[in-house]
Every structure is written in C-alpha cells, then in structure tokens.
PDB file of C-alpha atoms in Angstrom:
ATOM      1  CA  MET A 241     -27.637 -24.721 -12.570  1.00 47.00           C
ATOM      2  CA  SER A 242     -25.490 -22.128 -10.831  1.00 48.00           C
ATOM      3  CA  THR A 243     -21.868 -21.945 -11.818  1.00 51.00           C
ATOM      4  CA  ALA A 244     -19.077 -21.386  -9.321  1.00 50.00           C
ATOM      5  CA  ALA A 245     -18.728 -17.808 -10.540  1.00 50.00           C
ATOM      6  CA  ASP A 246     -22.468 -17.208 -10.050  1.00 51.00           C
ATOM      7  CA  VAL A 247     -22.301 -18.558  -6.536  1.00 48.00           C
ATOM      8  CA  ARG A 248     -19.305 -16.371  -5.794  1.00 48.00           C
ATOM      9  CA  ARG A 249     -21.306 -13.376  -6.951  1.00 48.00           C
ATOM     10  CA  ALA A 250     -24.024 -14.268  -4.505  1.00 44.00           C
ATOM     11  CA  ARG A 251     -21.795 -14.061  -1.483  1.00 45.00           C
ATOM     12  CA  TRP A 252     -21.137 -10.371  -2.202  1.00 41.00           C
ATOM     13  CA  ARG A 253     -24.723  -9.237  -1.605  1.00 41.00           C
ATOM     14  CA  PRO A 254     -24.436  -8.033   1.993  1.00 37.00           C
ATOM     15  CA  TRP A 255     -26.010  -4.630   1.336  1.00 34.00           C
ATOM     16  CA  GLY A 256     -29.453  -5.759   0.278  1.00 37.00           C
ATOM     17  CA  ARG A 257     -28.952  -6.237  -3.444  1.00 41.00           C
ATOM     18  CA  SER A 258     -31.349  -8.605  -5.099  1.00 38.00           C
ATOM     19  CA  SER A 259     -29.911 -11.729  -6.660  1.00 40.00           C
ATOM     20  CA  SER A 260     -31.480 -14.725  -8.337  1.00 38.00           C
ATOM     21  CA  VAL A 261     -28.590 -16.941  -7.288  1.00 40.00           C
ATOM     22  CA  ALA A 262     -28.742 -18.606  -3.891  1.00 37.00           C
ATOM     23  CA  PRO A 263     -25.689 -18.038  -1.741  1.00 48.00           C
ATOM     24  CA  SER A 264     -24.915 -21.767  -1.629  1.00 48.00           C
ATOM     25  CA  MET A 265     -21.152 -21.570  -1.902  1.00 56.00           C
ATOM     26  CA  SER A 266     -19.654 -23.224   1.152  1.00 68.00           C
ATOM     27  CA  VAL A 267     -17.014 -21.808   3.429  1.00 75.00           C
ATOM     28  CA  ILE A 268     -14.591 -24.418   2.103  1.00 81.00           C
ATOM     29  CA  GLU A 269     -15.155 -23.193  -1.458  1.00 75.00           C
ATOM     30  CA  HIS A 270     -14.582 -19.617  -0.339  1.00 74.00           C
ATOM     31  CA  LEU A 271     -11.321 -20.664   1.274  1.00 84.00           C
ATOM     32  CA  ARG A 272     -10.255 -22.561  -1.843  1.00 85.00           C
ATOM     33  CA  GLU A 273     -10.762 -19.471  -3.976  1.00 82.00           C
ATOM     34  CA  LEU A 274      -8.844 -17.395  -1.461  1.00 87.00           C
ATOM     35  CA  ARG A 275      -6.055 -19.979  -1.390  1.00 91.00           C
ATOM     36  CA  LYS A 276      -5.802 -19.867  -5.175  1.00 91.00           C
ATOM     37  CA  ARG A 277      -5.429 -16.085  -5.189  1.00 91.00           C
ATOM     38  CA  ILE A 278      -2.861 -16.185  -2.392  1.00 93.00           C
ATOM     39  CA  THR A 279      -0.926 -18.885  -4.265  1.00 95.00           C
ATOM     40  CA  TYR A 280      -0.775 -16.793  -7.449  1.00 94.00           C
ATOM     41  CA  ALA A 281       0.399 -13.771  -5.469  1.00 94.00           C
ATOM     42  CA  ALA A 282       2.996 -15.827  -3.582  1.00 95.00           C
ATOM     43  CA  VAL A 283       4.379 -17.358  -6.790  1.00 96.00           C
ATOM     44  CA  ALA A 284       4.712 -13.899  -8.366  1.00 95.00           C
ATOM     45  CA  PHE A 285       6.447 -12.607  -5.239  1.00 96.00           C
ATOM     46  CA  LEU A 286       8.821 -15.591  -5.215  1.00 96.00           C
ATOM     47  CA  VAL A 287       9.721 -15.285  -8.910  1.00 96.00           C
ATOM     48  CA  VAL A 288      10.349 -11.541  -8.659  1.00 95.00           C
ATOM     49  CA  SER A 289      12.357 -11.974  -5.446  1.00 95.00           C
ATOM     50  CA  ILE A 290      14.575 -14.594  -7.107  1.00 94.00           C
ATOM     51  CA  GLY A 291      15.219 -12.167  -9.948  1.00 93.00           C
ATOM     52  CA  ALA A 292      15.948  -9.395  -7.447  1.00 93.00           C
ATOM     53  CA  PHE A 293      18.435 -11.684  -5.679  1.00 92.00           C
ATOM     54  CA  PHE A 294      20.718 -11.418  -8.706  1.00 92.00           C
ATOM     55  CA  LEU A 295      20.232  -7.641  -8.855  1.00 93.00           C
ATOM     56  CA  TYR A 296      21.171  -7.258  -5.217  1.00 92.00           C
ATOM     57  CA  GLU A 297      23.972  -4.717  -5.693  1.00 92.00           C
ATOM     58  CA  PRO A 298      21.983  -2.014  -7.553  1.00 93.00           C
ATOM     59  CA  ILE A 299      19.008  -2.526  -5.225  1.00 93.00           C
ATOM     60  CA  LEU A 300      21.260  -2.162  -2.184  1.00 92.00           C
ATOM     61  CA  GLU A 301      22.775   1.025  -3.596  1.00 92.00           C
ATOM     62  CA  LEU A 302      19.264   2.381  -4.109  1.00 92.00           C
ATOM     63  CA  LEU A 303      18.258   1.583  -0.531  1.00 92.00           C
ATOM     64  CA  ARG A 304      21.463   3.092   0.846  1.00 90.00           C
ATOM     65  CA  GLY A 305      20.896   6.241  -1.200  1.00 88.00           C
ATOM     66  CA  PRO A 306      19.077   8.239   1.514  1.00 87.00           C
ATOM     67  CA  LEU A 307      21.827   7.431   4.016  1.00 86.00           C
ATOM     68  CA  CYS A 308      24.697   8.171   1.639  1.00 84.00           C
ATOM     69  CA  SER A 309      23.098  11.483   0.662  1.00 82.00           C
ATOM     70  CA  LEU A 310      23.715  12.855   4.170  1.00 79.00           C
ATOM     71  CA  ASP A 311      26.703  15.056   4.987  1.00 76.00           C
ATOM     72  CA  GLU A 312      29.691  13.319   6.553  1.00 74.00           C
ATOM     73  CA  ARG A 313      29.097  15.141   9.834  1.00 69.00           C
ATOM     74  CA  PHE A 314      25.858  13.161  10.267  1.00 69.00           C
ATOM     75  CA  LEU A 315      27.569   9.799   9.753  1.00 72.00           C
ATOM     76  CA  GLY A 316      29.876   7.768  11.942  1.00 66.00           C
ATOM     77  CA  PRO A 317      33.442   6.668  11.173  1.00 68.00           C
ATOM     78  CA  GLN A 318      32.159   4.003   8.758  1.00 69.00           C
ATOM     79  CA  GLY A 319      30.489   6.637   6.550  1.00 71.00           C
ATOM     80  CA  CYS A 320      27.363   5.318   4.868  1.00 78.00           C
ATOM     81  CA  GLN A 321      28.503   1.702   5.139  1.00 82.00           C
ATOM     82  CA  LEU A 322      26.163  -0.650   6.999  1.00 84.00           C
ATOM     83  CA  VAL A 323      27.447  -3.224   9.475  1.00 82.00           C
ATOM     84  CA  PHE A 324      26.277  -6.656  10.604  1.00 83.00           C
ATOM     85  CA  THR A 325      27.124  -8.416  13.863  1.00 83.00           C
ATOM     86  CA  ARG A 326      26.387 -12.066  13.047  1.00 84.00           C
ATOM     87  CA  VAL A 327      28.138 -14.536  10.762  1.00 83.00           C
ATOM     88  CA  SER A 328      24.905 -15.143   8.837  1.00 83.00           C
ATOM     89  CA  GLY A 329      23.933 -11.475   8.957  1.00 84.00           C
ATOM     90  CA  ALA A 330      25.034 -10.650   5.408  1.00 88.00           C
ATOM     91  CA  PHE A 331      23.048 -13.509   3.862  1.00 90.00           C
ATOM     92  CA  ALA A 332      19.922 -12.747   5.918  1.00 90.00           C
ATOM     93  CA  PHE A 333      20.222  -9.095   4.953  1.00 92.00           C
ATOM     94  CA  ARG A 334      20.459 -10.000   1.263  1.00 92.00           C
ATOM     95  CA  LEU A 335      17.289 -12.088   1.551  1.00 92.00           C
ATOM     96  CA  LYS A 336      15.449  -9.199   3.210  1.00 92.00           C
ATOM     97  CA  VAL A 337      16.580  -6.752   0.534  1.00 93.00           C
ATOM     98  CA  THR A 338      15.335  -9.019  -2.254  1.00 94.00           C
ATOM     99  CA  SER A 339      12.070  -9.673  -0.372  1.00 93.00           C
ATOM    100  CA  LEU A 340      11.402  -5.948  -0.072  1.00 93.00           C
ATOM    101  CA  ALA A 341      12.074  -5.560  -3.793  1.00 93.00           C
ATOM    102  CA  GLY A 342       9.800  -8.532  -4.470  1.00 94.00           C
ATOM    103  CA  ILE A 343       6.892  -6.950  -2.606  1.00 93.00           C
ATOM    104  CA  PHE A 344       7.099  -3.719  -4.586  1.00 92.00           C
ATOM    105  CA  LEU A 345       7.883  -5.166  -8.007  1.00 92.00           C
ATOM    106  CA  SER A 346       5.195  -7.864  -7.774  1.00 93.00           C
ATOM    107  CA  SER A 347       2.555  -5.382  -6.580  1.00 91.00           C
ATOM    108  CA  PRO A 348       0.670  -5.393  -9.933  1.00 91.00           C
ATOM    109  CA  VAL A 349       0.126  -9.148  -9.556  1.00 92.00           C
ATOM    110  CA  TRP A 350      -0.941  -9.334  -5.921  1.00 91.00           C
ATOM    111  CA  LEU A 351      -3.120  -6.232  -6.212  1.00 90.00           C
ATOM    112  CA  TYR A 352      -4.804  -7.857  -9.209  1.00 89.00           C
ATOM    113  CA  GLN A 353      -5.382 -11.040  -7.184  1.00 89.00           C
ATOM    114  CA  ILE A 354      -7.123  -9.003  -4.483  1.00 86.00           C
ATOM    115  CA  TRP A 355      -9.354  -7.407  -7.096  1.00 83.00           C
ATOM    116  CA  ALA A 356      -9.995 -10.756  -8.849  1.00 82.00           C
ATOM    117  CA  PHE A 357     -11.217 -12.200  -5.556  1.00 82.00           C
ATOM    118  CA  ILE A 358     -13.630  -9.300  -5.018  1.00 77.00           C
ATOM    119  CA  THR A 359     -14.880  -8.516  -8.516  1.00 73.00           C
ATOM    120  CA  PRO A 360     -17.242 -11.515  -9.109  1.00 68.00           C
ATOM    121  CA  GLY A 361     -19.552 -10.101  -6.467  1.00 64.00           C
ATOM    122  CA  LEU A 362     -19.950  -6.751  -8.200  1.00 65.00           C
ATOM    123  CA  LYS A 363     -22.618  -5.620 -10.623  1.00 67.00           C
ATOM    124  CA  SER A 364     -21.727  -5.367 -14.296  1.00 68.00           C
ATOM    125  CA  LYS A 365     -21.777  -1.543 -14.085  1.00 68.00           C
ATOM    126  CA  GLU A 366     -19.300  -1.689 -11.214  1.00 64.00           C
ATOM    127  CA  LYS A 367     -16.998  -4.129 -12.993  1.00 69.00           C
ATOM    128  CA  LYS A 368     -16.212  -1.561 -15.673  1.00 73.00           C
ATOM    129  CA  TYR A 369     -14.088   0.198 -13.051  1.00 73.00           C
ATOM    130  CA  ALA A 370     -11.824  -2.869 -12.746  1.00 75.00           C
ATOM    131  CA  LEU A 371      -8.984  -1.610 -14.940  1.00 80.00           C
ATOM    132  CA  PRO A 372      -8.968   1.962 -13.530  1.00 83.00           C
ATOM    133  CA  PHE A 373      -9.062   0.507 -10.011  1.00 83.00           C
ATOM    134  CA  LEU A 374      -6.137  -1.817 -10.665  1.00 86.00           C
ATOM    135  CA  LEU A 375      -3.993   0.793 -12.403  1.00 89.00           C
ATOM    136  CA  SER A 376      -4.731   3.380  -9.714  1.00 89.00           C
ATOM    137  CA  ALA A 377      -3.942   0.917  -6.923  1.00 90.00           C
ATOM    138  CA  VAL A 378      -0.589  -0.046  -8.450  1.00 91.00           C
ATOM    139  CA  ILE A 379       0.378   3.549  -9.209  1.00 92.00           C
ATOM    140  CA  LEU A 380      -0.608   4.829  -5.753  1.00 92.00           C
ATOM    141  CA  PHE A 381       1.237   2.008  -3.983  1.00 93.00           C
ATOM    142  CA  ILE A 382       4.430   2.748  -5.910  1.00 93.00           C
ATOM    143  CA  VAL A 383       4.003   6.520  -5.525  1.00 93.00           C
ATOM    144  CA  GLY A 384       3.610   6.041  -1.778  1.00 92.00           C
ATOM    145  CA  GLY A 385       6.880   4.126  -1.652  1.00 92.00           C
ATOM    146  CA  VAL A 386       8.630   6.806  -3.713  1.00 93.00           C
ATOM    147  CA  VAL A 387       7.348   9.595  -1.433  1.00 91.00           C
ATOM    148  CA  ALA A 388       8.651   7.682   1.585  1.00 90.00           C
ATOM    149  CA  TYR A 389      12.019   7.214  -0.120  1.00 92.00           C
ATOM    150  CA  LEU A 390      12.292  10.928  -0.877  1.00 91.00           C
ATOM    151  CA  THR A 391      11.507  11.901   2.720  1.00 88.00           C
ATOM    152  CA  LEU A 392      13.977   9.425   4.239  1.00 88.00           C
ATOM    153  CA  PRO A 393      17.029  11.756   4.196  1.00 86.00           C
ATOM    154  CA  THR A 394      15.174  14.343   6.282  1.00 83.00           C
ATOM    155  CA  GLY A 395      13.986  11.735   8.758  1.00 81.00           C
ATOM    156  CA  LEU A 396      17.423  10.145   9.024  1.00 82.00           C
ATOM    157  CA  ARG A 397      19.093  13.515   9.523  1.00 81.00           C
ATOM    158  CA  LEU A 398      16.767  14.356  12.399  1.00 79.00           C
ATOM    159  CA  LEU A 399      17.016  10.979  14.112  1.00 77.00           C
ATOM    160  CA  MET A 400      20.806  10.790  13.809  1.00 75.00           C
ATOM    161  CA  THR A 401      21.396  14.243  15.302  1.00 74.00           C
ATOM    162  CA  ILE A 402      18.675  14.486  17.932  1.00 72.00           C
ATOM    163  CA  GLY A 403      20.924  12.891  20.562  1.00 66.00           C
ATOM    164  CA  GLY A 404      23.511  15.655  20.373  1.00 64.00           C
ATOM    165  CA  GLU A 405      27.147  15.786  19.306  1.00 68.00           C
ATOM    166  CA  GLY A 406      28.247  13.196  21.859  1.00 66.00           C
ATOM    167  CA  LEU A 407      26.629  10.343  19.903  1.00 70.00           C
ATOM    168  CA  VAL A 408      27.988   8.820  16.696  1.00 70.00           C
ATOM    169  CA  ALA A 409      25.875   6.784  14.272  1.00 71.00           C
ATOM    170  CA  PHE A 410      26.882   3.140  13.809  1.00 77.00           C
ATOM    171  CA  LEU A 411      24.041   1.660  11.791  1.00 80.00           C
ATOM    172  CA  GLU A 412      23.308  -2.057  11.705  1.00 86.00           C
ATOM    173  CA  ALA A 413      22.244  -3.244   8.250  1.00 88.00           C
ATOM    174  CA  ASP A 414      19.208  -5.210   9.428  1.00 89.00           C
ATOM    175  CA  ARG A 415      17.759  -2.356  11.472  1.00 88.00           C
ATOM    176  CA  TYR A 416      18.359   0.193   8.757  1.00 89.00           C
ATOM    177  CA  LEU A 417      16.544  -1.997   6.228  1.00 91.00           C
ATOM    178  CA  SER A 418      13.636  -2.501   8.650  1.00 89.00           C
ATOM    179  CA  PHE A 419      13.354   1.264   9.057  1.00 88.00           C
ATOM    180  CA  VAL A 420      13.428   1.917   5.296  1.00 90.00           C
ATOM    181  CA  GLY A 421      11.121  -1.009   4.517  1.00 90.00           C
ATOM    182  CA  LEU A 422       8.500  -0.008   7.085  1.00 88.00           C
ATOM    183  CA  MET A 423       8.498   3.549   5.799  1.00 88.00           C
ATOM    184  CA  MET A 424       8.090   2.550   2.152  1.00 91.00           C
ATOM    185  CA  LEU A 425       5.511  -0.180   2.753  1.00 91.00           C
ATOM    186  CA  GLY A 426       3.589   1.969   5.231  1.00 88.00           C
ATOM    187  CA  PHE A 427       3.381   4.871   2.798  1.00 90.00           C
ATOM    188  CA  GLY A 428       2.441   2.516  -0.040  1.00 92.00           C
ATOM    189  CA  VAL A 429      -0.426   0.944   1.903  1.00 90.00           C
ATOM    190  CA  MET A 430      -1.662   4.292   3.216  1.00 89.00           C
ATOM    191  CA  PHE A 431      -1.749   5.694  -0.308  1.00 92.00           C
ATOM    192  CA  GLU A 432      -4.380   3.049  -1.113  1.00 91.00           C
ATOM    193  CA  LEU A 433      -6.878   4.991   1.045  1.00 89.00           C
ATOM    194  CA  PRO A 434      -8.683   6.740  -1.857  1.00 87.00           C
ATOM    195  CA  ILE A 435      -9.108   3.421  -3.696  1.00 88.00           C
ATOM    196  CA  PHE A 436     -10.630   1.874  -0.576  1.00 88.00           C
ATOM    197  CA  LEU A 437     -12.978   4.811   0.022  1.00 87.00           C
ATOM    198  CA  PHE A 438     -14.052   4.967  -3.615  1.00 85.00           C
ATOM    199  CA  PHE A 439     -14.801   1.233  -3.614  1.00 83.00           C
ATOM    200  CA  LEU A 440     -16.922   1.504  -0.459  1.00 85.00           C
ATOM    201  CA  GLY A 441     -18.784   4.410  -2.029  1.00 84.00           C
ATOM    202  CA  LEU A 442     -19.273   2.505  -5.275  1.00 80.00           C
ATOM    203  CA  VAL A 443     -20.905  -0.490  -3.577  1.00 77.00           C
ATOM    204  CA  GLY A 444     -23.062   1.716  -1.358  1.00 80.00           C
ATOM    205  CA  VAL A 445     -21.384   1.288   2.030  1.00 84.00           C
ATOM    206  CA  LEU A 446     -20.366   4.957   2.178  1.00 83.00           C
ATOM    207  CA  SER A 447     -22.072   7.986   0.700  1.00 85.00           C
ATOM    208  CA  VAL A 448     -20.709  11.343  -0.380  1.00 87.00           C
ATOM    209  CA  GLU A 449     -22.654  12.979   2.452  1.00 89.00           C
ATOM    210  CA  GLN A 450     -21.065  10.688   5.043  1.00 90.00           C
ATOM    211  CA  LEU A 451     -17.590  11.458   3.762  1.00 90.00           C
ATOM    212  CA  ARG A 452     -18.285  15.196   3.725  1.00 91.00           C
ATOM    213  CA  ARG A 453     -19.784  15.196   7.231  1.00 91.00           C
ATOM    214  CA  ASN A 454     -16.811  13.329   8.682  1.00 90.00           C
ATOM    215  CA  ARG A 455     -14.041  15.482   7.221  1.00 91.00           C
ATOM    216  CA  LYS A 456     -12.732  16.527  10.646  1.00 91.00           C
ATOM    217  CA  VAL A 457     -12.760  12.955  11.925  1.00 93.00           C
ATOM    218  CA  ALA A 458     -10.971  11.822   8.767  1.00 91.00           C
ATOM    219  CA  LEU A 459      -8.317  14.517   9.182  1.00 92.00           C
ATOM    220  CA  ILE A 460      -7.622  13.504  12.780  1.00 93.00           C
ATOM    221  CA  ALA A 461      -7.511   9.813  11.809  1.00 92.00           C
ATOM    222  CA  ILE A 462      -5.150  10.516   8.910  1.00 91.00           C
ATOM    223  CA  VAL A 463      -2.755  12.485  11.121  1.00 90.00           C
ATOM    224  CA  ALA A 464      -2.859   9.761  13.795  1.00 90.00           C
ATOM    225  CA  LEU A 465      -2.231   6.967  11.285  1.00 87.00           C
ATOM    226  CA  SER A 466       0.533   8.975   9.652  1.00 85.00           C
ATOM    227  CA  ALA A 467       2.223   9.355  13.036  1.00 84.00           C
ATOM    228  CA  VAL A 468       2.049   5.580  13.545  1.00 82.00           C
ATOM    229  CA  VAL A 469       3.320   4.725  10.056  1.00 78.00           C
ATOM    230  CA  THR A 470       6.290   7.138  10.104  1.00 77.00           C
ATOM    231  CA  PRO A 471       8.980   5.666  12.394  1.00 66.00           C
ATOM    232  CA  SER A 472      11.058   8.851  12.209  1.00 63.00           C
ATOM    233  CA  GLN A 473       8.251  10.812  13.934  1.00 67.00           C
ATOM    234  CA  ASP A 474       9.552  14.090  12.496  1.00 72.00           C
ATOM    235  CA  PRO A 475       6.982  16.716  11.418  1.00 80.00           C
ATOM    236  CA  PHE A 476       8.251  16.888   7.824  1.00 80.00           C
ATOM    237  CA  THR A 477       7.797  13.158   7.181  1.00 81.00           C
ATOM    238  CA  LEU A 478       4.436  13.131   8.957  1.00 84.00           C
ATOM    239  CA  LEU A 479       3.165  16.000   6.799  1.00 86.00           C
ATOM    240  CA  ALA A 480       4.598  14.365   3.670  1.00 86.00           C
ATOM    241  CA  LEU A 481       2.190  11.488   4.309  1.00 87.00           C
ATOM    242  CA  ALA A 482      -0.768  13.260   5.939  1.00 90.00           C
ATOM    243  CA  VAL A 483      -1.182  16.091   3.411  1.00 91.00           C
ATOM    244  CA  PRO A 484      -1.372  13.864   0.284  1.00 90.00           C
ATOM    245  CA  LEU A 485      -3.698  11.470   2.112  1.00 91.00           C
ATOM    246  CA  TYR A 486      -6.142  14.213   3.022  1.00 93.00           C
ATOM    247  CA  LEU A 487      -6.028  15.606  -0.514  1.00 92.00           C
ATOM    248  CA  MET A 488      -6.785  12.108  -1.809  1.00 91.00           C
ATOM    249  CA  TYR A 489      -9.653  11.874   0.693  1.00 91.00           C
ATOM    250  CA  GLU A 490     -11.129  15.010  -0.861  1.00 91.00           C
ATOM    251  CA  GLY A 491     -10.414  13.545  -4.301  1.00 90.00           C
ATOM    252  CA  SER A 492     -12.412  10.439  -3.372  1.00 89.00           C
ATOM    253  CA  ILE A 493     -15.389  12.629  -2.477  1.00 90.00           C
ATOM    254  CA  LEU A 494     -15.137  14.443  -5.798  1.00 90.00           C
ATOM    255  CA  ALA A 495     -14.813  11.197  -7.780  1.00 87.00           C
ATOM    256  CA  LEU A 496     -17.835   9.654  -6.055  1.00 88.00           C
ATOM    257  CA  ARG A 497     -19.858  12.800  -6.665  1.00 88.00           C
ATOM    258  CA  LEU A 498     -19.067  12.630 -10.389  1.00 86.00           C
ATOM    259  CA  VAL A 499     -20.007   8.943 -10.526  1.00 81.00           C
ATOM    260  CA  ASN A 500     -23.300   9.620  -8.730  1.00 80.00           C
ATOM    261  CA  ARG A 501     -24.131  12.441 -11.151  1.00 82.00           C
ATOM    262  CA  ARG A 502     -23.480  10.154 -14.103  1.00 78.00           C
ATOM    263  CA  LYS A 503     -25.722   7.486 -12.587  1.00 73.00           C
ATOM    264  CA  ALA A 504     -28.477  10.068 -12.052  1.00 74.00           C
ATOM    265  CA  ARG A 505     -28.215  11.266 -15.669  1.00 75.00           C
ATOM    266  CA  ASN A 506     -28.397   7.693 -16.940  1.00 69.00           C
ATOM    267  CA  LYS A 507     -31.546   7.058 -14.907  1.00 69.00           C
ATOM    268  CA  LEU A 508     -33.189  10.195 -16.292  1.00 67.00           C
ATOM    269  CA  ALA A 509     -32.232   9.183 -19.829  1.00 64.00           C
ATOM    270  CA  VAL A 510     -33.969   5.846 -19.343  1.00 58.00           C
TER     271      VAL A 510
END
C-alpha cells in the first residue's frame, strides 16, 4: 500500500522518470501539504517578527544607516530623520520594520519549507544535495540583502541630488522603508538564481549545453531583471546586482558540469 510520502514522490515525475507508485494523490492532498508548509513558514515569520518588534530601535538604526551615512549637503533640514504624516504612521512603520526583519531572519525556515515540499519527488541521489541546497539558498538570500544594503548609499546619493540644488530631501518613513525593503528583498530573491538553475539541471530540465548556448540571452535577461529590481536605476547599483548574478550563472554551469562528470564516472565504475 502506498504511503502519503510515496504518492507525493509520484507527482514529481513530469520528465519521464519511471516510478512504481501510481500518482494517485489528489489535488486536495497536494493543497493540504502545501498549506502545512505555508503554515510552518508563517508561524516562523510571526514568531521572529514578534521578537523583532522588541528590537525595533537597533533594527531601525540599521535601516537608517545608508541614509545617515550621507553628507549633510545631501540631506534636508531634518538631517537623516524620517517623518510620518499620519497619526497612526509611527505604529504602521514599526510593524513594517519588524515584518521586514521577520522575512530575513526567518529565511532559513521558509526556505527549508520550500525544499521540504519539493524533496519527496526527487531520487535518492538527488536528495543528498538537500543540505548544500538549503545552506546555499539561505546564504545567498542573506548575501543578496547585504549587497543591496551596501549599495544603498550610492543609490540614495544619486536619487537625492539628480533634481538639482533647488530641491531639498524630506523623506517620509514609509516610503523610505519601501525603497530599502524592495532593494534588499529583490537582491535576495535574485541571488537565488544559481540555486534555481542548478536544481533544474539536476532534475534534467536544463542541460549544461543549453545554459552555455544561451549565455547571451541570459546576460540580457539578467541586466533587464536587475534594472527592474533596482528602484534607484543608477548604473552602480544595477552592476552591483547584474555582475554577481552573471558570475553565479557561470558558476551554475561549472557546478552542473562537475556533477555530470561524477555521474559519468560512477556509471563507468558500475
């Protein structure tokens, strides 16, 4: 009799792999499994966000860091202080700050839940990459956020001076946080590209040859996506995202090539 795990494995055979288990798991059961993973991720996010709520001051200082690092001539009369224009603005801003912290600090949990939902459908040889995949995904997501954070001063400097000397910056807290949050989350998600490509190569959807043939297309796509993800639109920030992404694209090709060579050697040994 097939277990639930066996049936879940069967659903992940879309590329012609043979399986002795009939894909009898219903759509409802698929949705239940997905709901469970989403629930775990949401609980982790909520718990971490509650903890971050009580660490609001140091988190706020960290997020204001790129703005406060600018020279006084780039700032308005309020310096690097942020303003709000509604009575409830301060409380809503605090919730958004803690939510942003919750997304980043709970990333090991929700990235694991994504992998846990996918992994039952993989072969045993593919499952051995579970821990490296998870660690790499977490590290790359955080590194992406850090790279965005480090490029923020340059982007802010350009955006706050591009209008000329007749304009003075008067930054609203909510909009500043949206700008910083989009940059950090966008970079974090984009830095997952090599993990995604390596996974598709591992399960046979992409080949090394396909990735090598489409280098130019990949480069154009990376530059275009980088332009969309970077709200500042300045060349420095765009390159800070596009260059690492393309290098990681090449790294994915190299990693897949090494895996394929190992598989070929194992077949010859047998």
